[in-house]
């Protein structure tokens, strides 16, 4: 639901600016953001991704993946450009309440055998909430840190505990890794070990580790054979049908049909090669430098989000999915507002 929601929000924000005759302001803000060095690198990656589709062999799959990224990330840019830099405290409180309700929904559903979803006749698989807690994890950090700097520290701690319990119920190893990674970045050394709940640590093992390693080895063979430009943007889901699959040793071909590489970094390299990896690496360097210049609270939130996202990408299920781009975009939006609010928290 994240992509349609963020698109709807962007359209609403644009509509509000249009009614007040301020669309030129939105355009100037968006242009200023894109023309920053990190914005130009992001554009360069998207352009190269589009070019790489010319040597892939599943154009519809590639264009669909690129479209999901552009639509979700573009909507986040529109929101950032159209909405005020400062937000009222009730908005952050509402976000915290929403996150808490999400946790309680997951816990209650899974503890009752998905009774409510079963009654509604919708999907009720036990793993249905894994993606939900992964999305919530990225948004957790700016919300929790805003609560912390606003003097609501017991609420922030309670929200963390509630969220950790929701992750435990959901059985998401990716979200557990992400929570641990974000926490390790947000706090220092041994303090992270003392604060992190033991039951979360117990969940940090890879799910289906042997199968994941086989998938990684298979996609690694693609990297070896297409090291510079990759196999083409977004083709991981069809890698078994790509011509490069015939160049992979037979014992490694089966796992090319695993739909994706189960590792975001490997997926990026397999699809866009050294060129895409170099652009992405340069973007991360600029991102790190930008975080260093943020006010402390916003910097911690940004670092925690990146720590969580980086851990999730180690075992993530496809980095070009629209919901993932949308959630990262919304996290960036909140952190930008936190950067402003952190200087003078509103009561």
Coordinates of C-alpha atoms in Angstrom, one line a residue:
X1 CA 0.0 0.0 0.0
X2 CA 3.0 2.4 0.4
X3 CA 3.3 3.4 -3.3
X4 CA -0.4 4.4 -3.8
X5 CA -0.4 6.2 -0.5
X6 CA 2.7 8.2 -1.2
X7 CA 1.4 9.1 -4.7
X8 CA -1.9 10.2 -3.2
X9 CA -0.2 12.3 -0.6
X10 CA 2.0 13.9 -3.2
X11 CA -1.0 14.7 -5.4
X12 CA -2.8 16.2 -2.4
X13 CA 0.2 18.4 -1.5
X14 CA 0.5 19.6 -5.1
X15 CA -3.2 20.3 -5.2
X16 CA -2.9 22.4 -2.0
X17 CA 0.0 24.4 -3.5
X18 CA -1.9 24.8 -6.8
X19 CA -4.9 26.3 -5.0
X20 CA -2.7 28.8 -3.3
X21 CA -0.8 29.6 -6.5
X22 CA 2.5 28.3 -5.2
X23 CA 3.4 25.6 -7.7
X24 CA 6.5 27.7 -8.9
X25 CA 7.8 27.4 -5.4
X26 CA 7.5 23.7 -5.4
X27 CA 9.3 23.5 -8.8
X28 CA 12.2 25.7 -7.4
X29 CA 12.5 23.5 -4.3
X30 CA 12.5 20.3 -6.3
X31 CA 15.0 21.7 -8.8
X32 CA 17.3 22.8 -5.9
X33 CA 17.2 19.3 -4.4
X34 CA 17.9 17.5 -7.6
X35 CA 20.8 19.8 -8.6
X36 CA 22.7 19.0 -5.4
X37 CA 25.6 16.6 -6.0
X38 CA 23.8 13.7 -4.4
X39 CA 20.7 14.4 -6.5
X40 CA 22.7 14.4 -9.7
X41 CA 24.3 11.1 -8.7
X42 CA 20.8 9.6 -8.2
X43 CA 19.7 10.9 -11.6
X44 CA 22.9 9.4 -13.1
X45 CA 22.1 6.0 -11.7
X46 CA 18.5 6.1 -13.0
X47 CA 19.8 7.1 -16.4
X48 CA 22.4 4.3 -16.5
X49 CA 19.7 1.9 -15.3
X50 CA 17.5 3.0 -18.2
X51 CA 20.4 2.6 -20.6
X52 CA 21.3 -0.9 -19.2
X53 CA 17.8 -2.1 -20.3
X54 CA 19.0 -2.0 -23.9
X55 CA 21.3 -5.0 -23.3
X56 CA 18.8 -6.8 -21.0
X57 CA 16.3 -9.1 -22.7
X58 CA 13.1 -8.5 -20.6
X59 CA 12.3 -4.8 -21.3
X60 CA 8.8 -4.9 -19.8
X61 CA 10.1 -6.3 -16.6
X62 CA 12.9 -3.7 -16.5
X63 CA 10.7 -0.8 -17.3
X64 CA 8.2 -1.9 -14.6
X65 CA 10.9 -2.0 -12.0
X66 CA 12.3 1.4 -13.0
X67 CA 8.8 2.8 -13.0
X68 CA 8.2 1.7 -9.5
X69 CA 11.4 3.3 -8.3
X70 CA 10.8 6.6 -10.1
X71 CA 7.2 6.9 -9.1
X72 CA 7.8 6.2 -5.4
X73 CA 11.0 8.3 -5.1
X74 CA 9.5 11.1 -7.2
X75 CA 6.5 11.3 -5.0
X76 CA 8.7 11.6 -1.9
X77 CA 10.6 14.4 -3.7
X78 CA 7.3 16.2 -4.4
X79 CA 6.2 15.9 -0.8
X80 CA 9.5 17.3 0.4
X81 CA 9.2 20.2 -2.0
X82 CA 5.5 20.9 -1.5
X83 CA 5.1 20.7 2.3
X84 CA 6.5 23.1 4.9
X85 CA 9.9 22.4 6.4
X86 CA 8.5 22.5 10.0
X87 CA 5.6 20.3 11.0
X88 CA 3.3 20.6 14.0
X89 CA 4.0 18.3 17.0
X90 CA 0.6 16.6 16.6
X91 CA 1.8 15.2 13.2
X92 CA 4.7 13.3 14.9
X93 CA 2.4 12.2 17.7
X94 CA -0.1 10.9 15.2
X95 CA 2.8 9.0 13.4
X96 CA 3.9 7.5 16.8
X97 CA 0.3 6.4 17.5
X98 CA 0.0 4.9 14.0
X99 CA 3.2 2.9 14.6
X100 CA 2.0 1.6 17.9
X101 CA -1.4 0.6 16.5
X102 CA 0.5 -1.2 13.7
X103 CA 2.5 -3.2 16.3
X104 CA -0.6 -4.0 18.3
X105 CA -2.4 -5.2 15.1
X106 CA 0.4 -7.5 14.2
X107 CA 0.7 -8.9 17.7
X108 CA -3.0 -9.5 18.1
X109 CA -3.4 -11.1 14.7
X110 CA -0.6 -13.5 15.0
X111 CA -1.4 -14.4 18.6
X112 CA -5.0 -15.3 17.6
X113 CA -4.1 -17.3 14.6
X114 CA -5.0 -14.5 12.2
X115 CA -8.6 -14.6 13.4
X116 CA -9.6 -11.2 12.1
X117 CA -8.1 -11.6 8.6
X118 CA -9.6 -15.1 8.4
X119 CA -13.0 -13.6 9.1
X120 CA -12.5 -11.0 6.4
X121 CA -11.5 -13.7 3.9
X122 CA -8.2 -12.0 3.0
X123 CA -4.7 -13.5 2.9
X124 CA -3.9 -14.9 6.3
X125 CA -0.5 -16.6 5.9
X126 CA 1.7 -16.5 9.0
X127 CA 4.4 -14.6 7.2
X128 CA 2.0 -11.9 5.9
X129 CA 3.4 -9.2 8.2
X130 CA 7.1 -9.6 7.4
X131 CA 7.0 -6.8 4.9
X132 CA 4.9 -4.7 7.2
X133 CA 7.5 -4.8 10.1
X134 CA 10.3 -4.1 7.6
X135 CA 8.5 -1.0 6.4
X136 CA 7.7 0.1 9.9
X137 CA 11.3 -0.4 10.9
X138 CA 12.6 2.3 8.5
X139 CA 10.0 4.8 9.8
X140 CA 10.6 3.9 13.5
X141 CA 13.8 5.8 13.9
X142 CA 12.8 9.4 13.1
X143 CA 9.6 8.9 15.1
X144 CA 11.4 7.4 18.2
X145 CA 14.2 10.0 18.1
X146 CA 11.7 12.8 17.9
X147 CA 10.0 11.4 21.0
X148 CA 13.4 11.2 22.7
X149 CA 14.5 14.8 22.0
X150 CA 11.0 16.1 22.9
X151 CA 11.3 14.8 26.4
X152 CA 9.1 11.8 25.9
X153 CA 11.8 9.2 26.5
X154 CA 9.7 6.6 28.4
X155 CA 7.3 6.6 25.4
X156 CA 10.2 6.2 23.0
X157 CA 11.5 3.2 25.0
X158 CA 8.0 1.7 25.3
X159 CA 7.6 2.1 21.5
X160 CA 10.9 0.3 20.9
X161 CA 9.9 -2.6 23.2
X162 CA 6.5 -2.9 21.5
X163 CA 8.1 -2.8 18.1
X164 CA 10.7 -5.5 19.0
X165 CA 7.8 -7.7 20.2
X166 CA 6.0 -7.2 17.0
X167 CA 9.1 -8.2 15.0
X168 CA 9.4 -11.3 17.2
X169 CA 5.8 -12.2 16.5
X170 CA 6.2 -11.6 12.8
X171 CA 9.2 -13.8 12.5
X172 CA 11.1 -11.5 10.2
X173 CA 14.8 -12.1 10.3
X174 CA 15.4 -9.2 8.0
X175 CA 13.6 -6.8 10.3
X176 CA 15.4 -8.2 13.3
X177 CA 18.7 -7.7 11.6
X178 CA 17.6 -4.2 10.6
X179 CA 16.6 -3.3 14.2
X180 CA 19.9 -4.5 15.5
X181 CA 21.8 -2.7 12.8
X182 CA 20.0 0.6 13.4
X183 CA 20.4 0.3 17.1
X184 CA 24.1 -0.4 16.9
X185 CA 24.5 2.8 14.8
X186 CA 22.3 4.9 17.1
X187 CA 24.1 3.9 20.3
X188 CA 27.7 3.2 21.2
X189 CA 29.6 -0.1 21.4
X190 CA 28.8 -2.2 24.5
X191 CA 25.7 -0.1 25.2
X192 CA 24.1 -1.6 22.2
X193 CA 24.6 -5.1 23.6
X194 CA 23.1 -4.1 26.9
X195 CA 20.0 -2.4 25.4
X196 CA 19.2 -4.9 22.6
X197 CA 16.6 -7.4 23.9
X198 CA 17.9 -11.0 24.0
X199 CA 14.9 -12.4 22.2
X200 CA 15.7 -10.1 19.2
X201 CA 19.3 -11.2 19.2
X202 CA 18.1 -14.8 19.0
X203 CA 16.3 -13.9 15.8
X204 CA 19.4 -12.6 14.0
X205 CA 20.2 -15.8 12.1
X206 CA 19.6 -16.0 8.4
X207 CA 16.3 -17.6 7.5
X208 CA 16.9 -20.5 5.1
X209 CA 20.7 -19.7 5.1
X210 CA 21.7 -22.6 2.9
X211 CA 19.3 -21.7 0.1
X212 CA 20.4 -18.0 0.3
X213 CA 24.0 -18.9 0.0
X214 CA 23.2 -21.0 -3.1
X215 CA 21.3 -18.1 -4.6
X216 CA 24.2 -15.7 -3.9
X217 CA 26.7 -18.1 -5.5
X218 CA 24.4 -18.3 -8.6
X219 CA 24.0 -14.5 -9.0
X220 CA 27.7 -14.2 -8.3
X221 CA 28.3 -16.2 -11.5
X222 CA 26.3 -13.5 -13.4
X223 CA 28.5 -10.8 -11.9
X224 CA 31.6 -12.6 -13.1
X225 CA 30.2 -12.8 -16.7
X226 CA 28.8 -9.3 -16.8
X227 CA 31.2 -7.3 -14.6
X228 CA 31.0 -3.8 -16.2
X229 CA 27.4 -3.1 -17.2
X230 CA 25.6 -6.0 -15.5
X231 CA 22.8 -8.0 -17.1
X232 CA 20.3 -5.1 -17.2
X233 CA 18.2 -3.1 -14.7
X234 CA 15.5 -5.0 -13.0
X235 CA 16.1 -8.4 -14.7
X236 CA 16.8 -10.4 -11.5
X237 CA 13.2 -11.8 -11.5
X238 CA 13.9 -13.2 -15.0
X239 CA 17.6 -14.0 -14.7
X240 CA 17.0 -17.7 -15.4
X241 CA 15.7 -16.7 -18.9
X242 CA 18.5 -14.2 -19.6
X243 CA 21.1 -15.4 -22.2
X244 CA 23.8 -15.0 -19.5
X245 CA 22.2 -17.9 -17.6
X246 CA 23.4 -20.3 -20.3
X247 CA 27.0 -19.2 -19.5
X248 CA 26.6 -20.1 -15.8
X249 CA 27.7 -23.6 -14.8
X250 CA 24.7 -25.9 -14.9
X251 CA 24.9 -26.6 -11.1
X252 CA 24.4 -22.9 -10.5
X253 CA 21.6 -22.2 -12.9
X254 CA 18.7 -23.5 -10.9
X255 CA 18.9 -20.8 -8.2
X256 CA 18.9 -18.1 -10.9
X257 CA 15.2 -18.8 -10.9
X258 CA 14.8 -17.7 -7.3
X259 CA 13.1 -14.5 -8.4
X260 CA 15.8 -12.2 -6.9
X261 CA 19.2 -12.5 -5.5
X262 CA 18.1 -12.2 -1.8
X263 CA 20.8 -9.6 -1.4
X264 CA 20.4 -6.0 -2.5
X265 CA 24.1 -5.3 -3.0
X266 CA 24.5 -8.4 -5.2
X267 CA 21.3 -7.5 -7.1
X268 CA 22.6 -4.0 -7.8
X269 CA 26.0 -5.4 -9.1
X270 CA 24.4 -8.2 -11.1
X271 CA 22.0 -5.9 -12.8
X272 CA 24.1 -2.7 -13.3
X273 CA 27.6 -4.0 -13.0
X274 CA 30.7 -2.0 -11.9
X275 CA 29.3 1.3 -13.3
X276 CA 26.1 1.1 -11.3
X277 CA 27.9 0.0 -8.2
X278 CA 30.4 2.9 -8.5
X279 CA 27.6 5.4 -8.8
X280 CA 25.8 3.9 -5.9
X281 CA 29.0 3.9 -3.8
X282 CA 29.7 7.6 -4.6
X283 CA 26.1 8.4 -3.6
X284 CA 26.5 6.7 -0.2
X285 CA 29.8 8.6 0.4
X286 CA 28.0 11.9 -0.2
X287 CA 25.1 10.7 2.0
X288 CA 27.5 10.0 4.8
X289 CA 29.0 13.5 4.5
X290 CA 25.6 15.0 4.5
X291 CA 24.6 13.2 7.6
X292 CA 27.7 14.5 9.4
X293 CA 26.4 18.0 8.8
X294 CA 23.0 17.5 10.3
X295 CA 21.9 18.5 13.8
X296 CA 22.6 15.7 16.3
X297 CA 19.1 14.3 16.6
X298 CA 18.5 14.2 12.8
X299 CA 22.0 12.8 12.2
X300 CA 21.3 9.9 14.6
X301 CA 18.0 9.2 13.0
X302 CA 19.4 9.2 9.5
X303 CA 22.3 7.0 10.6
X304 CA 20.0 4.6 12.3
X305 CA 17.7 4.4 9.2
X306 CA 20.8 3.7 7.0
X307 CA 22.0 1.1 9.4
X308 CA 18.7 -0.7 9.4
X309 CA 18.3 -0.4 5.6
X310 CA 21.9 -1.7 5.0
X311 CA 21.2 -4.7 7.2
X312 CA 17.9 -5.5 5.5
X313 CA 19.5 -5.3 2.1
X314 CA 21.8 -8.1 3.1
X315 CA 18.8 -10.5 2.9
X316 CA 16.2 -8.3 1.3
X317 CA 13.7 -9.4 -1.4
X318 CA 14.4 -7.1 -4.3
X319 CA 15.5 -3.5 -3.8
X320 CA 13.5 -2.0 -6.7
X321 CA 10.1 -2.8 -5.2
X322 CA 7.9 0.3 -5.0
X323 CA 7.0 -0.2 -1.4
X324 CA 10.7 -0.1 -0.3
X325 CA 11.4 3.0 -2.3
X326 CA 8.3 4.7 -0.9
X327 CA 9.2 3.8 2.7
X328 CA 12.8 5.1 2.3
X329 CA 11.5 8.2 0.7
X330 CA 9.1 8.8 3.6
X331 CA 11.9 8.2 6.1
X332 CA 14.0 10.8 4.3
X333 CA 11.0 13.2 4.4
X334 CA 10.6 12.8 8.2
X335 CA 14.3 13.2 8.9
X336 CA 14.4 16.4 6.9
X337 CA 11.6 17.8 9.1
X338 CA 13.3 16.4 12.2
X339 CA 16.4 18.3 11.2
X340 CA 14.4 21.5 11.4
X341 CA 12.4 20.6 14.5
X342 CA 15.4 19.4 16.4
X343 CA 16.7 22.9 16.7
X344 CA 13.6 24.0 18.6
X345 CA 11.3 21.2 19.5
X346 CA 7.6 22.3 19.6
X347 CA 5.7 21.6 22.8

